Amino acid sequence: MTLDIFLQNLVNGLSLGGLYALIAIGYTMVYGILRLINFAHGEIFMLGTYFLYYGVLIFSLPWWLSFIVAIILTALTGILTERVAYRPLRKAPRISILISAIGVSFLLQNLGIVVFSGVPKAFTRPEIFNKIFIFGNIRISSINIAATIISLIFLMALLYIVYRTKTGLAMRAISTDVETARLMAVNVDNTISMTFAIGSALAAVGGILWALKYPQIFPVMGMIPGIKAFIAAVLGGIGNIVGAMIGGFILGLAEIMLVGFMPELSGYRDAFAFVILIFILLFKPDGIMGKNVQEKV
Amino acid sequence: MKNKIICLLVISLVVFVSSGVMAQEEVIKIGVFEPMTGPFAVGGEISMQGYRLAQMQNPTVLGKEVKLVVVDNKSDKVEAANAVSKLVEKDDVVAVLGSYSSGLSLPGGEVADKAGIPMLTATATNPLVTMGKEYVFRACFIDPFQGEALAKYTYENLGHSKAALLVDVAQDYSVGLANFYRRTFEELGGEIVADLKYQTGDQDFSAQMTEIINSGAEALFFPGYFGDVALIAIQGRELGYEGVYMGGDTLDNPKLIEIANEHAEGVIATTFYHPDAPASTEASMKFVESFKEEYEENPNSVSVMTYDAYNMLIEAIERAGSTEPDAIRDALSATEGFDGAGGTITIDDGNNAIRPAVAVKVVDGEFTYEATINP
């Protein structure tokens, strides 16, 4: 493998990893607070892309406006699912809420098939995401750059919210001890709604960037990215935001490099991701960042 | 007492006779299993367009009404087998039509063959679908023919001697077609410089395309389904691939162009039918006109095939003169010179159709006719 090809693979890997990271952050955040693996995260991700699609198609909004509307609608959907499917089970054993999450995932998927039809839809890219930058022999498309930058911006914003604002303080308090936080006059319900709103908004951003990069949307599109993001979150140490980010990049790079170095194994990419998951769970269940941080959000 | 017994006898006789009449059925049920949801939902939808149009124009056989019993196989192999079981066991269909995708037709065909119910697939091109099966037929050509034609086209017509393969390892269709392409291409003296893989539903192909570009391939053969292939075409061009794109009949779908836009330009595919092909018959004129009238869009090659499959089956039942599965099977295998909208169909000893293929190319956002390839 020449240096050029290695660098090209590095770029490919980072841009795929950036998307995994963005989805993984939302996953990990909800887990950090509620100790709930929100299996419906991938479906929230899918809904975000459909909101944008219909915003542009039916209401002919300019794409940046539909972008904002789609994120808001997705955040509201996140709050709604929490209200309907998770809040009533908050006192129930953890397994019930997990099953409920799987139920929500299937419900949204099938609802998507009924409402949007199972037929994939072409997602139109705004012109600015069609540009290609060429550095020597390495080619980077503008959507890849945008995806990486946007992922980093959202990570910063999220870290700011969690560590520098009152809401963030409340989130961290709840993640440590719900009852004590309630005694200290933290509005638990609102804070949890807020967590879901932010997590879902991140899923929407991830979904939209994903659909801009791979311009085809369909109701089950969230499944594989959702699982990959889950692996990334576990890899980084589930519940840890920076860890999820790192996990996402590592997973993206690993998948691309697997194909780059061993093309004959290219059909086993997904299997490879699961092998990583199994190894992490066997040998370092806390993930990369799991042990270093006391506070989890 | 005597009266009572006679009365009972008469009643039971009436019940017996009427139930006998009921059992004779007012309708002839034909099962259809297609992917209405899942990654091949578009395939299922356009398949249904053909069946429905044909049924509208040709609604009776042996003086009875034809009823299509449609089951969704969800683009899933297990569901495909279940769908055919349901059609055969619960719905008592006399024959089965379907399915889009060889991977789905294979398990469906196994079930139909075991049950001894004739099945006719319109577009499944993998040889294994009918191989060794008495009751499974197809209205289309098979992949060795298609792969050979494309390999020859690459080597002889385009003059390229370095080709790469990008194969969907989850699909029997894709794996089979790639093998036939490779065989002919290497026999001709060409070289396969890269052999990469992916799985249905994968969305990132950047690593595979980087490898293919690096191999110096002049042509890329990607015999996958249009959705995945559209994403490959986009990512390949973005990464700087400048060679030819080529694939089989599954690419002949307007969605490919819709998703890949300008990146689909120049894609070459073999398919079943194109309205500009010179061999157009009276049947195809009628089909094109009625299709446009009914669906307000241009017909696609899949609907032509399902339209022909329905009519071919009805014609076979008519010739058989009964709805006995074995009689229908014998009539199907004796099909010769059937005048379909997509061309003349003759069934060979292997239950496959002998018919020409059409090569199409994407030019200015539309599939245009390139050449007719005869068997």
XYZ file of C-alpha atoms in Angstrom:
672
model
C 0.000 0.000 0.000
C 1.472 3.312 -1.030
C 1.360 6.403 1.158
C -1.235 8.046 -1.079
C -3.597 5.144 -0.766
C -3.033 4.970 2.939
C -3.856 8.663 3.266
C -6.938 8.259 1.091
C -8.092 5.408 3.317
C -7.363 7.548 6.353
C -9.638 10.261 4.982
C -12.337 7.711 4.135
C -12.060 6.199 7.592
C -12.191 9.498 9.433
C -15.241 10.664 7.550
C -17.097 7.410 8.190
C -15.883 7.463 11.795
C -17.122 11.015 12.266
C -20.645 9.904 11.435
C -20.441 6.894 13.743
C -19.146 9.216 16.448
C -22.025 11.635 16.074
C -24.608 8.877 16.419
C -22.655 7.217 19.227
C -22.628 10.407 21.282
C -26.422 10.449 21.407
C -26.468 6.788 22.364
C -23.961 7.177 25.113
C -25.554 10.297 26.541
C -28.919 8.644 27.115
C -27.150 5.640 28.589
C -25.059 7.793 30.881
C -28.117 9.359 32.460
C -30.721 6.631 32.444
C -28.598 3.499 32.196
C -30.841 2.737 29.225
C -29.555 1.459 25.908
C -31.936 3.281 23.628
C -32.326 0.773 20.827
C -34.682 3.146 19.046
C -31.796 5.555 18.430
C -31.270 4.236 14.902
C -34.937 4.819 14.100
C -34.815 8.356 15.460
C -31.841 8.810 13.119
C -33.992 7.541 10.216
C -36.899 9.844 11.120
C -34.580 12.851 11.015
C -33.748 12.150 7.378
C -37.401 11.723 6.404
C -38.367 14.972 8.147
C -35.743 16.752 6.077
C -36.771 14.943 2.908
C -40.413 15.940 3.270
C -39.508 19.426 4.449
C -37.700 20.022 1.178
C -40.076 18.057 -1.039
C -43.553 18.932 0.228
C -43.097 22.297 1.869
C -40.294 23.340 -0.518
C -38.388 24.931 2.340
C -34.802 25.965 1.661
C -32.571 23.117 2.750
C -30.934 24.925 5.672
C -34.353 25.752 7.110
C -35.583 22.179 6.658
C -32.395 21.095 8.367
C -33.356 23.092 11.465
C -37.020 22.069 11.317
C -36.039 18.411 10.933
C -33.751 18.575 13.962
C -36.465 20.191 16.076
C -39.101 17.675 14.977
C -36.742 14.796 15.687
C -35.960 16.186 19.140
C -39.704 16.362 19.826
C -40.097 12.758 18.669
C -37.350 11.805 21.122
C -39.173 13.545 23.967
C -42.411 11.861 22.930
C -40.930 8.353 22.899
C -39.477 8.949 26.349
C -42.859 10.126 27.668
C -44.803 7.263 26.159
C -42.467 4.309 26.302
C -39.804 4.926 28.958
C -41.143 7.230 31.663
C -43.941 4.881 32.810
C -41.308 2.173 33.251
C -38.747 4.202 35.123
C -39.413 2.341 38.375
C -39.698 -1.051 36.685
C -36.746 -3.469 36.442
C -34.197 -2.306 33.882
C -34.979 -5.187 31.549
C -38.555 -3.916 31.012
C -37.398 -0.548 29.753
C -34.856 -2.249 27.494
C -37.595 -4.393 25.978
C -39.733 -1.300 25.603
C -36.868 0.353 23.691
C -36.688 -2.593 21.298
C -40.452 -2.331 20.868
C -40.207 1.360 20.011
C -37.497 0.538 17.498
C -39.695 -1.999 15.683
C -42.738 0.239 15.917
C -40.967 3.197 14.317
C -39.408 0.997 11.634
C -42.718 -0.516 10.621
C -44.540 2.757 10.915
C -41.901 4.103 8.535
C -42.609 1.298 6.071
C -46.352 2.001 6.204
C -46.167 5.794 6.086
C -43.125 6.418 3.867
C -43.344 3.066 1.981
C -40.477 0.594 1.904
C -39.218 2.002 -1.384
C -35.898 3.859 -1.009
C -36.041 7.553 -1.789
C -33.353 9.583 -3.480
C -32.025 12.299 -1.211
C -31.045 15.440 -3.078
C -27.777 17.036 -2.062
C -27.428 20.797 -2.007
C -24.794 21.883 -4.527
C -22.203 22.853 -1.918
C -21.939 19.230 -0.766
C -21.067 18.057 -4.272
C -17.645 19.689 -4.405
C -14.509 17.600 -4.418
C -11.194 18.903 -3.134
C -8.062 17.331 -4.559
C -4.782 17.393 -2.662
C -2.156 15.621 -4.730
C -3.613 12.160 -5.170
C -6.043 12.428 -2.303
C -9.638 13.378 -2.883
C -11.939 14.711 -0.220
C -15.550 15.607 -0.887
C -17.027 18.626 0.828
C -19.618 16.491 2.601
C -16.830 14.541 4.306
C -15.212 17.722 5.547
C -18.560 19.096 6.642
C -19.426 15.873 8.468
C -16.173 15.843 10.416
C -16.371 19.529 11.327
C -20.024 19.335 12.305
C -19.333 16.272 14.458
C -16.589 18.150 16.297
C -18.754 21.242 16.747
C -21.563 19.194 18.235
C -19.161 17.384 20.509
C -17.873 20.720 21.818
C -21.402 22.038 22.230
C -22.423 18.920 24.075
C -19.428 19.004 26.383
C -20.238 22.647 27.078
C -23.851 21.847 27.926
C -22.945 18.946 30.153
C -20.048 20.529 32.019
C -20.760 24.255 31.950
C -24.512 24.733 32.251
C -27.067 24.228 34.991
C -28.962 21.674 32.908
C -25.707 19.792 32.479
C -25.122 19.879 36.203
C -28.617 18.453 36.712
C -27.889 15.720 34.162
C -24.700 14.738 35.901
C -26.480 14.773 39.245
C -29.176 12.439 37.942
C -26.606 10.115 36.452
C -25.018 9.754 39.878
C -28.144 9.376 41.978
C -31.678 10.093 40.858
C -33.258 10.256 44.320
C -30.658 12.525 45.866
C -30.844 14.778 42.821
C -34.608 15.012 43.293
C -34.128 15.933 46.957
C -31.788 18.707 45.858
C -34.668 20.195 43.841
C -33.523 18.972 40.460
C -36.475 18.637 38.108
C -35.811 15.047 37.102
C -38.550 14.730 34.476
C -37.594 17.891 32.632
C -33.918 17.072 32.717
C -34.537 13.618 31.298
C -36.749 15.080 28.567
C -33.941 17.488 27.801
C -31.482 14.608 27.581
C -33.699 12.839 25.075
C -34.199 16.033 23.107
C -30.445 16.558 22.813
C -29.735 12.879 22.094
C -32.391 12.797 19.379
C -31.227 16.073 17.869
C -27.751 14.553 17.594
C -29.258 11.485 15.935
C -31.048 13.762 13.469
C -27.839 15.621 12.624
C -26.056 12.292 12.201
C -28.867 10.975 10.026
C -28.980 14.028 7.811
C -25.213 14.039 7.290
C -25.389 10.312 6.619
C -28.098 10.819 4.005
C -26.117 13.643 2.401
C -23.123 11.358 2.138
C -25.069 8.258 1.069
C -28.043 9.900 -0.684
C -30.612 7.158 -0.360
C -33.113 6.902 2.502
C -35.352 3.989 3.512
C -37.200 3.027 6.706
C -34.680 0.439 7.910
C -31.646 2.597 7.146
C -31.055 3.291 10.854
C -30.471 -0.300 11.830
C -26.861 -0.881 10.796
C -25.588 2.638 11.638
C -27.406 2.302 14.983
C -25.659 -0.957 15.766
C -22.295 0.428 14.645
C -22.777 3.478 16.849
C -23.636 1.181 19.739
C -20.380 -0.705 19.154
C -18.537 2.620 19.009
C -20.128 3.686 22.295
C -19.164 0.424 24.013
C -15.686 0.639 22.526
C -15.184 4.103 23.973
C -16.738 3.184 27.309
C -20.498 3.437 27.319
C -21.764 6.533 29.053
C -18.665 8.531 28.210
C -19.093 11.265 25.615
C -15.472 11.704 24.612
C -15.109 7.938 24.631
C -18.013 7.554 22.189
C -16.382 10.075 19.895
C -13.077 8.228 19.978
C -14.841 4.878 19.619
C -16.643 6.147 16.517
C -13.439 7.245 14.838
C -11.643 4.031 15.731
C -14.465 1.889 14.389
C -14.700 3.872 11.142
C -10.959 3.696 10.587
C -10.791 0.017 11.489
C -13.517 -0.900 9.005
C -11.919 1.029 6.166
C -8.394 -0.170 6.934
C -9.599 -3.772 7.068
C -10.717 -3.463 3.456
C -7.653 -1.411 2.532
C -5.135 -3.877 3.899
C -7.055 -7.080 3.308
C -9.308 -6.591 0.267
C -10.179 -10.277 0.212
C -11.974 -9.798 3.548
C -14.105 -6.926 2.276
C -17.324 -8.959 2.577
C -16.748 -9.379 6.329
C -16.758 -5.733 7.327
C -19.827 -5.888 9.529
C -18.665 -9.153 11.050
C -15.382 -7.433 11.875
C -17.234 -4.697 13.774
C -18.977 -7.343 15.850
C -15.705 -9.125 16.509
C -14.411 -5.844 17.933
C -17.513 -5.636 20.136
C -17.009 -9.173 21.438
C -13.344 -8.575 22.199
C -14.068 -5.333 24.011
C -16.779 -6.979 26.095
C -14.476 -9.898 26.909
C -11.273 -8.074 27.719
C -12.127 -4.477 28.543
C -15.852 -4.153 29.195
C -15.391 -0.610 30.475
C -14.118 0.499 27.089
C -11.232 2.783 26.284
C -12.280 5.727 28.416
C -14.400 3.869 30.927
C -12.000 3.779 33.858
C -10.489 7.239 33.691
C -13.604 9.236 34.312
C -15.615 9.250 37.509
C -18.523 11.325 36.319
C -20.627 9.805 33.624
C -23.218 11.604 31.615
C -90.351 -41.822 10.885
C -89.835 -42.806 7.281
C -90.577 -39.256 6.208
C -88.027 -37.995 8.640
C -85.325 -40.273 7.260
C -86.098 -39.252 3.719
C -86.059 -35.664 4.824
C -82.608 -36.103 6.393
C -81.336 -37.878 3.316
C -82.558 -35.102 1.073
C -80.958 -32.476 3.299
C -77.631 -34.275 3.425
C -77.771 -34.788 -0.318
C -78.389 -31.079 -0.861
C -75.522 -30.207 1.471
C -73.274 -32.727 -0.250
C -74.037 -31.502 -3.751
C -73.796 -27.825 -2.862
C -70.481 -28.328 -1.073
C -69.318 -30.165 -4.165
C -70.278 -27.175 -6.254
C -68.456 -24.898 -3.809
C -65.344 -27.048 -4.047
C -65.340 -26.637 -7.798
C -64.600 -22.926 -7.201
C -65.760 -19.901 -9.062
C -62.222 -18.542 -9.345
C -58.792 -19.854 -10.207
C -56.289 -18.742 -7.615
C -52.732 -17.890 -8.634
C -50.249 -17.074 -5.896
C -47.812 -14.177 -6.147
C -44.892 -13.712 -3.759
C -42.917 -10.518 -4.156
C -40.846 -8.215 -1.954
C -43.304 -5.452 -1.061
C -41.101 -4.196 1.776
C -37.363 -4.280 2.507
C -34.443 -3.422 0.240
C -36.110 -4.898 -2.868
C -39.452 -3.157 -2.357
C -39.046 -1.197 -5.583
C -38.525 -4.476 -7.432
C -41.689 -5.882 -5.905
C -43.665 -2.794 -6.729
C -42.714 -2.703 -10.406
C -43.249 -6.464 -10.608
C -46.806 -5.986 -9.369
C -47.443 -3.346 -12.035
C -46.857 -5.976 -14.715
C -48.999 -8.689 -13.091
C -51.872 -6.297 -12.444
C -51.893 -4.897 -15.963
C -51.829 -8.384 -17.470
C -54.628 -9.528 -15.153
C -56.749 -6.527 -16.112
C -56.407 -7.372 -19.804
C -56.618 -11.100 -19.389
C -58.833 -11.733 -16.370
C -60.193 -15.212 -17.128
C -58.923 -18.671 -17.939
C -60.925 -21.816 -18.702
C -64.003 -19.635 -18.346
C -63.258 -18.745 -14.741
C -62.028 -15.606 -13.129
C -58.346 -15.435 -12.126
C -57.645 -14.242 -8.614
C -54.125 -13.172 -7.637
C -53.262 -13.959 -4.015
C -50.355 -11.655 -3.164
C -47.980 -12.322 -0.261
C -45.118 -10.061 0.795
C -41.808 -11.919 1.134
C -40.202 -8.887 2.825
C -36.989 -9.192 0.750
C -36.044 -12.021 3.092
C -35.069 -15.573 2.134
C -36.844 -17.252 5.044
C -39.961 -15.158 4.526
C -39.876 -16.103 0.841
C -40.074 -19.810 1.711
C -42.840 -19.085 4.234
C -44.747 -17.031 1.681
C -44.826 -19.900 -0.816
C -45.782 -22.390 1.926
C -48.694 -20.169 2.845
C -49.807 -19.844 -0.771
C -49.632 -23.588 -1.348
C -51.041 -24.836 1.951
C -53.510 -22.191 3.061
C -54.593 -20.503 -0.133
C -54.660 -23.597 -2.358
C -53.278 -21.791 -5.376
C -52.910 -23.715 -8.641
C -49.611 -22.036 -9.549
C -47.205 -19.452 -8.167
C -45.690 -16.365 -9.792
C -42.563 -14.693 -8.390
C -40.244 -13.464 -7.192
C -38.046 -10.499 -7.955
C -34.446 -11.434 -6.973
C -32.871 -14.858 -7.446
C -32.054 -15.060 -3.744
C -35.777 -14.912 -2.953
C -36.909 -17.119 -5.834
C -34.537 -19.923 -4.795
C -36.081 -20.742 -1.391
C -39.572 -20.067 -2.771
C -38.891 -22.455 -5.650
C -37.687 -25.209 -3.290
C -41.016 -25.105 -1.461
C -43.114 -25.007 -4.636
C -41.132 -27.873 -6.159
C -41.550 -30.086 -3.087
C -45.266 -29.337 -2.988
C -45.561 -30.105 -6.692
C -47.091 -26.737 -7.543
C -45.768 -25.095 -10.723
C -43.939 -21.827 -10.180
C -42.937 -19.308 -12.821
C -40.451 -16.586 -12.025
C -40.286 -13.569 -14.278
C -36.873 -12.071 -13.552
C -34.777 -14.422 -11.391
C -31.764 -15.106 -13.593
C -29.526 -17.286 -11.395
C -29.239 -20.791 -12.933
C -29.811 -22.525 -9.561
C -33.389 -21.239 -9.378
C -34.643 -23.819 -11.882
C -31.782 -26.319 -11.822
C -32.938 -29.825 -10.913
C -36.479 -28.646 -10.247
C -39.384 -30.146 -12.131
C -41.961 -27.522 -11.261
C -39.985 -24.268 -11.405
C -39.788 -22.271 -14.641
C -38.604 -18.861 -15.664
C -39.534 -16.381 -18.351
C -36.107 -14.723 -18.497
C -32.626 -15.660 -19.669
C -30.025 -16.987 -17.225
C -26.869 -15.408 -15.833
C -24.238 -17.414 -17.748
C -25.665 -15.862 -20.910
C -25.804 -12.394 -19.363
C -22.336 -12.554 -17.779
C -20.832 -13.868 -21.001
C -22.443 -11.120 -23.060
C -21.136 -8.386 -20.748
C -17.626 -9.845 -20.568
C -17.487 -10.019 -24.364
C -18.795 -6.484 -24.608
C -16.091 -5.221 -22.239
C -13.262 -7.034 -23.984
C -14.293 -6.899 -27.628
C -16.488 -3.837 -28.070
C -14.863 -1.515 -25.530
C -11.371 -2.984 -25.877
C -10.678 -3.123 -22.139
C -8.519 -5.905 -20.789
C -8.458 -4.967 -17.083
C -11.682 -5.317 -15.155
C -12.573 -5.212 -11.478
C -15.442 -6.974 -9.695
C -17.453 -5.621 -6.780
C -19.788 -8.370 -5.635
C -22.685 -8.474 -3.180
C -21.786 -11.658 -1.296
C -25.225 -11.813 0.334
C -26.942 -12.325 -3.036
C -26.811 -15.552 -5.036
C -27.585 -13.499 -8.106
C -24.583 -11.236 -7.681
C -22.085 -13.982 -6.837
C -23.251 -16.142 -9.749
C -23.209 -13.383 -12.308
C -19.729 -12.223 -11.259
C -18.400 -15.767 -11.667
C -19.797 -16.088 -15.183
C -18.375 -12.701 -16.103
C -14.951 -13.622 -14.753
C -14.917 -16.949 -16.579
C -15.612 -15.483 -20.004
C -13.448 -12.406 -19.451
C -10.428 -14.517 -18.519
C -11.048 -16.960 -21.370
C -10.958 -14.047 -23.776
C -7.581 -13.014 -22.392
C -8.631 -10.261 -20.023
C -7.475 -9.900 -16.450
C -9.544 -9.398 -13.286
C -7.344 -6.930 -11.420
C -9.463 -6.550 -8.291
C -12.169 -8.684 -6.683
C -13.918 -6.819 -3.868
C -17.024 -7.651 -1.863
C -19.837 -6.072 0.104
C -23.197 -7.038 1.552
C -26.722 -5.910 0.626
C -27.557 -2.701 2.451
C -23.939 -1.565 2.948
C -23.682 2.141 2.361
C -20.010 2.956 2.521
C -17.900 1.690 -0.368
C -15.040 4.154 -0.128
C -12.471 1.543 0.894
C -13.500 -0.852 -1.882
C -13.475 1.905 -4.505
C -10.080 3.182 -3.374
C -8.740 -0.328 -3.874
C -10.383 -0.670 -7.299
C -9.066 2.672 -8.530
C -5.639 1.667 -7.298
C -5.801 -1.615 -9.249
C -5.927 0.320 -12.517
C -9.194 -1.274 -13.647
C -10.654 0.118 -16.863
C -14.058 -1.393 -16.260
C -15.928 -2.174 -13.065
C -18.475 -4.961 -13.112
C -20.910 -4.594 -10.172
C -23.760 -7.058 -10.517
C -25.664 -5.863 -7.437
C -29.052 -4.311 -6.874
C -29.641 -0.765 -8.040
C -29.830 0.877 -4.584
C -26.396 -0.287 -3.454
C -24.960 0.146 -6.933
C -26.161 3.755 -7.067
C -24.149 4.496 -3.926
C -21.110 2.679 -5.356
C -21.357 4.722 -8.564
C -21.447 7.997 -6.602
C -18.578 7.137 -4.278
C -16.446 5.747 -7.098
C -16.695 8.922 -9.165
C -16.082 11.078 -6.100
C -12.919 9.152 -5.372
C -11.789 9.628 -8.950
C -12.720 6.417 -10.740
C -12.886 7.166 -14.468
C -13.515 3.751 -15.992
C -16.694 2.112 -17.242
C -19.474 0.922 -14.926
C -21.277 -2.262 -15.872
C -23.888 -4.578 -14.427
C -26.755 -6.975 -15.028
C -30.521 -6.657 -15.413
C -31.070 -5.389 -11.842
C -29.524 -2.057 -12.771
C -32.202 -1.321 -15.343
C -34.297 0.633 -12.861
C -35.138 4.347 -12.930
C -34.261 4.560 -9.198
C -30.608 3.990 -10.072
C -30.532 7.243 -12.016
C -32.694 9.056 -9.492
C -30.288 8.261 -6.660
C -26.945 8.475 -8.466
C -27.884 11.370 -10.761
C -24.997 12.432 -12.997
C -22.818 9.697 -11.512
C -24.987 7.075 -13.241
C -24.073 8.449 -16.675
C -22.490 5.810 -18.862
C -23.610 2.811 -16.785
C -24.059 -0.172 -19.106
C -26.424 -3.022 -18.274
C -27.935 -6.058 -19.941
C -31.644 -6.306 -19.529
C -34.779 -7.981 -20.843
C -36.376 -5.298 -22.872
C -36.158 -1.756 -24.184
C -38.953 -0.056 -26.149
C -36.456 1.117 -28.793
C -35.221 -2.400 -29.509
C -35.970 -3.220 -33.145
C -37.627 -6.536 -32.330
C -40.755 -4.842 -30.950
C -43.855 -6.855 -31.825
C -47.559 -6.116 -31.796
C -47.721 -7.478 -28.253
C -45.075 -5.050 -27.078
C -46.793 -2.062 -28.706
C -50.011 -2.977 -26.925
C -48.144 -3.388 -23.663
C -46.334 -0.056 -23.865
C -49.511 1.839 -24.704
C -51.654 0.263 -22.026
C -48.890 0.594 -19.442
C -48.528 4.305 -20.077
C -52.272 4.732 -19.904
C -52.617 2.804 -16.664
C -49.604 4.022 -14.679
C -48.786 7.290 -16.422
C -45.110 6.440 -16.702
C -42.788 4.597 -19.065
C -42.680 0.836 -18.652
C -39.582 -0.758 -17.147
C -38.087 -4.096 -18.061
C -39.257 -5.826 -14.874
C -42.925 -5.026 -15.482
C -42.607 -6.326 -19.036
C -41.303 -9.598 -17.669
C -43.989 -10.016 -15.010
C -46.624 -9.059 -17.572
C -45.317 -11.776 -19.869
C -45.001 -14.288 -17.028
C -48.669 -13.854 -16.110
C -49.817 -14.217 -19.703
C -47.511 -17.159 -20.287
C -48.943 -18.957 -17.269
C -52.536 -18.222 -18.299
C -51.793 -19.474 -21.797
C -50.283 -22.651 -20.361
C -53.337 -23.265 -18.141
C -55.564 -22.730 -21.176
C -53.545 -25.252 -23.176
C -53.505 -27.713 -20.287
C -57.287 -27.471 -20.171
C -57.271 -28.056 -16.420
C -55.867 -26.653 -13.209
C -54.128 -29.891 -12.241
C -50.586 -28.902 -11.204
C -49.002 -31.621 -13.330
C -50.998 -30.614 -16.394
C -49.962 -26.982 -15.940
C -46.358 -28.033 -15.515
C -46.412 -30.071 -18.711
C -48.001 -27.188 -20.597
C -45.428 -24.724 -19.264
C -42.512 -26.897 -20.273
C -44.029 -27.255 -23.761
C -44.192 -23.454 -24.218
C -42.827 -22.619 -27.630
C -42.727 -19.338 -29.476
C -44.927 -17.564 -26.914
C -45.444 -14.063 -28.251
C -44.614 -11.917 -25.232
C -44.378 -8.157 -24.965
C -40.674 -8.476 -24.221
C -39.971 -10.870 -27.085
C -40.637 -14.463 -28.087
C -40.248 -17.023 -25.318
C -39.457 -20.712 -25.746
C -38.851 -22.931 -22.723
C -35.825 -25.221 -23.025
C -35.182 -28.606 -21.379
C -33.785 -26.907 -18.283
C -37.059 -24.980 -17.722
C -35.335 -21.743 -18.758
C -36.441 -19.292 -21.415
C -34.483 -18.927 -24.618
C -34.670 -15.253 -25.546
C -32.431 -12.374 -26.562
C -30.961 -9.833 -24.141
C -30.834 -6.081 -24.667
C -27.877 -3.894 -23.704
C -28.764 -0.433 -22.400
C -26.656 2.558 -21.423
C -27.451 5.599 -19.292
C -27.223 8.708 -21.455
C -28.486 12.107 -20.274
C -30.325 10.587 -17.349
C -32.128 7.887 -19.312
C -31.602 4.284 -20.266
C -31.002 4.216 -24.003
C -30.900 1.230 -26.296
C -27.413 -0.001 -27.207
C -27.641 -3.430 -28.803
C -29.562 -6.691 -28.945
C -27.640 -9.790 -27.949
C -28.950 -13.074 -29.322
C -28.381 -16.395 -27.557
